[in-house]
Amino acid sequence: MFGTMQFYLFVVLAIFLIGDVVGVFTKGKLSGMMITMLIFLVGFLSGVIPPDVIDKAGLTVIAKWTPAMIIFNLGSGSNVKQLIQEWRTVLMACICMVFSIAIIFCTAPIIGLDSVFVAIPVINGGTIATQIMTEGAIQKGITVAAALAAVIYALQKLVGAPLASYYGVKEANRLMEEFRKDPAAHMAALHAAPGTEAGAAKVPFHQRYKAYYTPTTMIGITAFFAWVSTSLGTLTGINYGIWALILGSVCNLLGIVPPKVMDLAKSTGILMIAMFGSIIPALAKVSMGDLTTLLFQVVVVFAAAVLGIYLAGYILPTWKLCGSRNLAIGIGVEQFLGFPTNVVIVREIATTVGKTEAESEYIEAKLGTPYVVAGFATVTVVSVLLAGVFVELL
């Protein structure tokens, strides 16, 4: 009764549920993923949760084929036009990433080169980068570095959210000083439609044949390109994640697939849970003796990354790209956050600082776009590319 696959699957999902509940209840102030990882870690160390719980839940095999599909799905949602329009934001975010990476590299004599290679894509990214680096580290037998990836991922929002909120509030107050001088003019400029193109927009292929794009069809298309991506990865030596991201973006631009194709197929949720099957086992390999090492490495890595962001976004004149030191820091820390955390933070800032509905709307518009674009560029795109490169260096 308690030793079946269904029971262990329930246990795994129940732990994720607890994390989600805590995250929602605290309005994101406590990371739900941090709680989830902590429960797994304590459970493994105490022996309450078996170290092979993911395997017992039947997620191990599924976890091997889900990443390419998830990355293709992310690529299909790439808004290339918005990235081009917001090139200053993208460049500022990338500069902050470069400075963070450079300083993290300087910590190699302290925490080890393998830990540096694993940490860089994870601290700059999200679930996909974490999965790639954790799986790569486990395959190479670097167990502590694999666990480091999982812990960094769990703590990202705990580090990034206060910084994004603090500097976001300072930027919102600066915006309000200008806004309150002439609210009508600022709102008129905000609602103006820049770059409106004449002529009817071309209907994409997937929209013309929408009736044929059933959930089964969309899953099948995604599986095909996931296979193509892994095959190209084997043939070229370039990580499959890079290929999947590129193919997803190209397919969306050509109109072959709709944006976030797997979301439309209502399949992303279970695939994301399964994909954690390649992250959670890293925590099962952590011993009590490893905890001190892990804690030290985590502190060093986050300190180095934050220092890099502060240098690029506040000290050096690179902040002028986005016109404000506060906004530059907010953009820089998006590499820790991503969607939807950045949207929640912006809404909280708008509600707190804005005294009227118009002020809140203005703040949300002015902060929302750079925060979301920066998060998309770093977490969704660049971190996956970095993971594809660094996993080969382990």
XYZ file of C-alpha atoms in Angstrom:
394
model
C 0.000 0.000 0.000
C 2.756 2.470 0.960
C 5.378 1.070 -1.372
C 3.655 1.671 -4.689
C 4.727 4.088 -7.403
C 1.527 6.063 -6.914
C 2.283 6.565 -3.215
C 5.791 7.894 -3.840
C 4.487 10.130 -6.629
C 1.983 11.529 -4.122
C 4.810 12.142 -1.607
C 6.847 14.072 -4.174
C 3.868 16.142 -5.310
C 2.812 16.789 -1.698
C 6.233 18.303 -0.951
C 5.942 20.566 -3.984
C 2.431 21.484 -2.831
C 3.741 22.560 0.584
C 6.322 24.781 -1.115
C 3.677 26.373 -3.334
C 1.351 27.016 -0.385
C 4.128 28.711 1.607
C 5.115 30.820 -1.406
C 1.544 31.996 -1.993
C 0.795 32.537 1.705
C 3.887 34.723 2.197
C 3.263 36.489 -1.148
C 6.639 35.379 -2.442
C 8.626 36.657 0.546
C 9.607 33.050 1.212
C 10.540 31.141 -1.915
C 8.279 28.151 -2.416
C 11.093 26.336 -4.193
C 13.427 27.017 -1.269
C 10.918 25.374 1.091
C 10.533 22.424 -1.275
C 14.288 21.879 -1.556
C 14.706 22.266 2.221
C 12.075 19.596 2.901
C 13.764 17.199 0.501
C 17.206 17.913 1.983
C 16.068 17.413 5.595
C 14.114 14.329 4.565
C 17.133 12.785 2.852
C 19.518 13.584 5.717
C 17.120 12.203 8.344
C 16.242 9.115 6.345
C 12.519 9.946 6.378
C 12.508 10.288 2.583
C 14.292 7.499 0.669
C 17.187 8.763 -1.499
C 15.639 7.113 -4.572
C 12.194 8.626 -4.045
C 12.217 10.188 -7.550
C 12.953 6.798 -9.083
C 10.289 5.135 -6.924
C 7.804 7.780 -8.099
C 8.463 6.809 -11.726
C 9.845 10.236 -12.650
C 13.430 9.255 -13.472
C 12.791 8.076 -17.028
C 10.375 10.918 -17.786
C 12.943 13.432 -16.511
C 15.351 12.299 -19.226
C 13.175 13.330 -22.150
C 11.334 16.365 -20.768
C 14.113 19.034 -20.782
C 14.413 19.338 -24.569
C 10.618 19.692 -24.836
C 10.479 22.322 -22.091
C 13.309 24.326 -23.669
C 11.633 24.152 -27.091
C 8.466 25.442 -25.416
C 10.416 28.373 -23.919
C 11.956 29.119 -27.296
C 8.526 29.152 -28.937
C 7.538 31.927 -26.532
C 10.534 34.096 -27.390
C 9.423 37.606 -28.249
C 12.336 38.542 -30.470
C 10.735 41.828 -31.557
C 10.347 42.991 -27.946
C 13.963 42.091 -27.199
C 15.074 44.188 -30.174
C 12.898 47.150 -29.106
C 14.213 46.934 -25.541
C 17.843 46.492 -26.587
C 19.106 48.841 -23.880
C 17.448 46.738 -21.198
C 18.787 43.515 -22.701
C 22.290 44.959 -22.971
C 22.199 46.254 -19.378
C 21.049 42.845 -18.129
C 23.787 41.080 -20.099
C 26.481 43.474 -18.848
C 25.424 42.766 -15.265
C 25.628 39.046 -16.038
C 29.118 39.430 -17.488
C 30.363 41.269 -14.392
C 28.784 38.673 -12.106
C 30.376 35.851 -14.101
C 33.784 37.538 -14.026
C 33.738 37.946 -10.249
C 32.407 34.418 -9.691
C 35.339 33.170 -11.764
C 37.644 34.970 -9.340
C 36.308 32.759 -6.543
C 37.594 29.581 -8.217
C 40.617 29.297 -5.867
C 38.181 29.432 -2.923
C 35.301 27.177 -3.983
C 36.846 25.182 -6.831
C 36.561 25.447 -10.618
C 33.854 22.767 -10.925
C 31.643 24.664 -8.478
C 32.228 27.860 -10.450
C 31.271 26.183 -13.728
C 28.087 24.780 -12.175
C 27.137 27.978 -10.336
C 27.412 30.481 -13.196
C 24.523 29.305 -15.428
C 22.324 28.497 -12.416
C 22.691 31.803 -10.590
C 22.044 33.574 -13.897
C 19.112 31.358 -14.821
C 16.228 29.184 -13.789
C 14.912 25.655 -13.879
C 16.326 24.690 -17.272
C 19.874 25.842 -16.521
C 19.702 24.133 -13.124
C 18.554 20.874 -14.686
C 21.313 20.922 -17.297
C 24.084 21.658 -14.804
C 22.799 19.305 -12.097
C 22.476 16.423 -14.533
C 25.915 17.147 -15.990
C 27.559 17.314 -12.562
C 25.933 14.063 -11.418
C 27.078 12.289 -14.579
C 30.657 13.446 -13.898
C 30.417 12.352 -10.260
C 30.752 15.891 -8.885
C 28.104 15.427 -6.196
C 28.746 18.522 -4.069
C 28.717 20.783 -7.140
C 25.454 19.161 -8.262
C 23.914 19.883 -4.867
C 25.270 23.442 -5.053
C 23.241 24.002 -8.225
C 20.053 22.861 -6.511
C 20.672 25.024 -3.430
C 21.518 28.141 -5.466
C 18.347 27.661 -7.477
C 16.306 27.337 -4.291
C 17.718 30.561 -2.809
C 17.744 32.818 -5.886
C 14.450 34.557 -5.221
C 15.253 34.967 -1.537
C 18.343 36.994 -2.525
C 16.980 38.752 -5.611
C 13.497 39.795 -4.493
C 14.549 42.231 -1.712
C 17.058 43.925 -4.040
C 14.585 44.213 -6.928
C 11.962 45.587 -4.556
C 14.257 48.071 -2.753
C 15.744 49.610 -5.888
C 12.387 49.386 -7.659
C 10.780 51.519 -4.934
C 13.591 54.078 -5.227
C 13.088 54.205 -9.007
C 9.303 54.490 -8.581
C 9.748 57.459 -6.239
C 12.024 59.109 -8.812
C 9.425 58.495 -11.532
C 6.713 60.025 -9.357
C 8.675 63.233 -8.871
C 8.562 63.768 -12.634
C 5.065 62.365 -13.115
C 3.405 64.649 -10.551
C 4.675 67.733 -12.366
C 2.380 66.961 -15.336
C 0.345 63.747 -14.917
C -1.766 64.278 -18.041
C 1.240 64.611 -20.354
C 2.943 61.546 -18.901
C -0.198 59.417 -19.214
C -0.740 60.610 -22.779
C 2.818 59.612 -23.681
C 2.335 56.276 -21.962
C -0.801 55.452 -23.933
C 0.621 56.561 -27.271
C 1.044 53.651 -29.681
C 4.666 53.684 -30.841
C 5.653 52.031 -34.062
C 2.156 51.267 -35.315
C 2.508 49.499 -38.617
C 0.140 49.986 -41.504
C -1.458 47.088 -43.285
C -2.984 43.862 -42.110
C -0.740 41.543 -40.150
C 0.085 38.252 -41.819
C -1.840 35.368 -40.307
C 0.675 32.719 -39.137
C 0.452 29.111 -40.341
C -0.607 27.763 -36.961
C -3.456 30.286 -36.814
C -4.720 29.450 -40.320
C -4.884 25.756 -39.448
C -5.825 26.193 -35.819
C -8.368 23.364 -35.914
C -5.578 20.852 -36.557
C -3.474 22.033 -33.625
C -4.940 19.705 -31.035
C -3.029 18.994 -27.790
C -1.806 15.717 -29.319
C -0.546 17.498 -32.435
C 1.290 20.162 -30.434
C 2.898 17.576 -28.155
C 3.910 15.574 -31.222
C 5.480 18.623 -32.913
C 7.362 19.447 -29.722
C 8.574 15.850 -29.370
C 9.807 15.909 -32.970
C 11.871 19.046 -32.474
C 13.116 17.750 -29.115
C 14.431 14.706 -30.981
C 15.985 16.957 -33.652
C 17.623 19.053 -30.915
C 19.161 16.064 -29.126
C 20.315 14.618 -32.438
C 21.976 17.903 -33.409
C 23.562 18.023 -29.966
C 25.085 14.586 -30.515
C 26.280 15.427 -34.046
C 27.720 18.877 -33.320
C 28.833 18.643 -29.686
C 26.756 21.754 -28.948
C 24.386 21.103 -26.051
C 20.858 20.093 -27.059
C 19.413 22.911 -24.923
C 20.899 25.548 -27.227
C 19.446 23.797 -30.278
C 16.020 23.397 -28.655
C 15.908 27.093 -27.734
C 16.914 28.169 -31.252
C 14.508 25.787 -32.979
C 11.627 26.856 -30.756
C 12.249 30.523 -31.534
C 12.617 29.877 -35.281
C 9.462 27.759 -35.411
C 7.502 30.523 -33.719
C 8.886 33.195 -36.039
C 7.945 31.060 -39.065
C 4.480 30.496 -37.638
C 4.896 26.721 -37.396
C 3.988 26.651 -33.717
C 2.049 29.066 -31.503
C 3.809 30.845 -28.614
C 4.341 28.559 -25.599
C 3.095 25.579 -27.571
C 3.203 23.155 -24.627
C 1.305 25.598 -22.436
C -1.504 25.528 -25.000
C -1.346 21.731 -24.972
C -1.786 21.972 -21.181
C 1.236 19.753 -20.640
C 3.844 22.066 -19.138
C 2.906 21.471 -15.481
C 3.507 17.746 -15.347
C 6.645 18.060 -17.496
C 8.100 20.654 -15.113
C 7.438 18.382 -12.136
C 9.068 15.472 -13.961
C 12.052 17.592 -14.917
C 12.813 18.159 -11.254
C 13.515 14.445 -11.220
C 17.022 15.298 -12.400
C 17.532 18.068 -9.791
C 16.177 16.585 -6.542
C 18.486 13.492 -6.528
C 21.478 15.818 -6.161
C 20.259 16.678 -2.661
C 20.078 12.991 -1.754
C 23.852 12.757 -2.197
C 24.570 15.476 0.376
C 25.968 14.310 3.705
C 26.029 16.209 7.000
C 29.710 16.880 6.395
C 28.920 18.545 3.057
C 26.536 21.112 4.550
C 29.232 23.476 5.807
C 30.987 23.396 2.441
C 27.724 24.000 0.588
C 26.715 26.907 2.823
C 30.113 28.559 2.396
C 30.053 28.131 -1.385
C 26.518 29.506 -1.661
C 27.420 32.637 0.319
C 30.549 33.197 -1.791
C 28.715 32.755 -5.093
C 25.813 35.071 -4.233
C 28.154 37.699 -2.781
C 30.244 37.618 -5.968
C 27.176 37.840 -8.218
C 25.647 40.754 -6.291
C 28.985 42.568 -6.303
C 29.137 42.181 -10.096
C 25.638 43.589 -10.486
C 26.442 46.501 -8.168
C 29.616 47.333 -10.086
C 27.899 47.281 -13.489
C 24.645 48.893 -12.388
C 25.745 51.453 -9.837
C 29.489 52.193 -9.726
C 30.545 52.171 -13.379
C 28.910 54.463 -15.982
C 27.272 51.477 -17.722
C 24.086 52.327 -15.747
C 23.537 55.207 -18.181
C 22.277 52.667 -20.737
C 18.925 52.614 -18.940
C 19.130 56.139 -17.507
C 19.040 55.318 -13.800
C 21.238 53.514 -11.268
C 18.190 52.195 -9.447
C 16.670 50.771 -12.618
C 20.032 49.295 -13.634
C 20.267 47.350 -10.353
C 16.651 46.203 -10.728
C 17.398 44.985 -14.233
C 20.605 43.301 -13.079
C 19.005 41.239 -10.314
C 16.402 39.887 -12.734
C 18.907 37.118 -13.439
C 17.911 35.791 -9.984
C 14.166 36.125 -10.540
C 12.428 35.950 -13.898
C 8.708 35.609 -14.550
C 6.314 35.709 -12.694
C 8.225 36.926 -9.621
C 9.225 40.160 -11.346
C 5.607 40.929 -12.236
C 4.486 40.387 -8.633
C 7.261 42.673 -7.349
C 6.391 45.432 -9.824
C 2.719 45.298 -8.849
C 3.588 45.529 -5.165
C 5.833 48.551 -5.860
C 3.129 50.243 -7.950
C 0.541 49.715 -5.221
C 2.864 50.929 -2.474
C 4.273 54.047 -4.151
C 1.365 55.080 -6.366
C -1.193 57.260 -4.580
C -3.741 57.118 -7.387
C -4.780 54.558 -9.981
C -3.023 56.557 -12.702
C 0.231 56.711 -10.709
C 0.142 52.974 -10.054
C -0.503 52.312 -13.739
C 2.397 54.550 -14.751
C 4.820 52.899 -12.330
C 3.760 49.426 -13.407
C 4.235 50.298 -17.066
C 7.627 51.950 -16.570
C 9.071 49.199 -14.353
C 7.178 46.210 -15.704
C 8.602 46.176 -19.210
C 12.318 46.411 -18.282
C 11.929 43.930 -15.402
C 10.099 41.365 -17.532
C 12.345 41.802 -20.587
C 15.496 41.552 -18.449
C 14.164 38.423 -16.773
C 13.275 36.837 -20.086
C 16.617 37.692 -21.690
C 18.726 36.385 -18.795
C 16.729 33.524 -17.269
C 15.022 32.160 -20.369
C 17.594 32.750 -23.094
C 21.148 33.559 -22.001
C 21.296 31.192 -19.017
C 20.304 28.236 -21.213
C 23.042 29.146 -23.687
C 25.534 29.445 -20.830
C 24.466 26.094 -19.407
C 24.973 24.484 -22.798
C 28.546 25.782 -22.834
C 29.554 25.270 -19.196
C 28.168 21.743 -18.894
C 30.704 20.687 -21.519
C 33.532 22.137 -19.391
C 32.821 19.987 -16.338
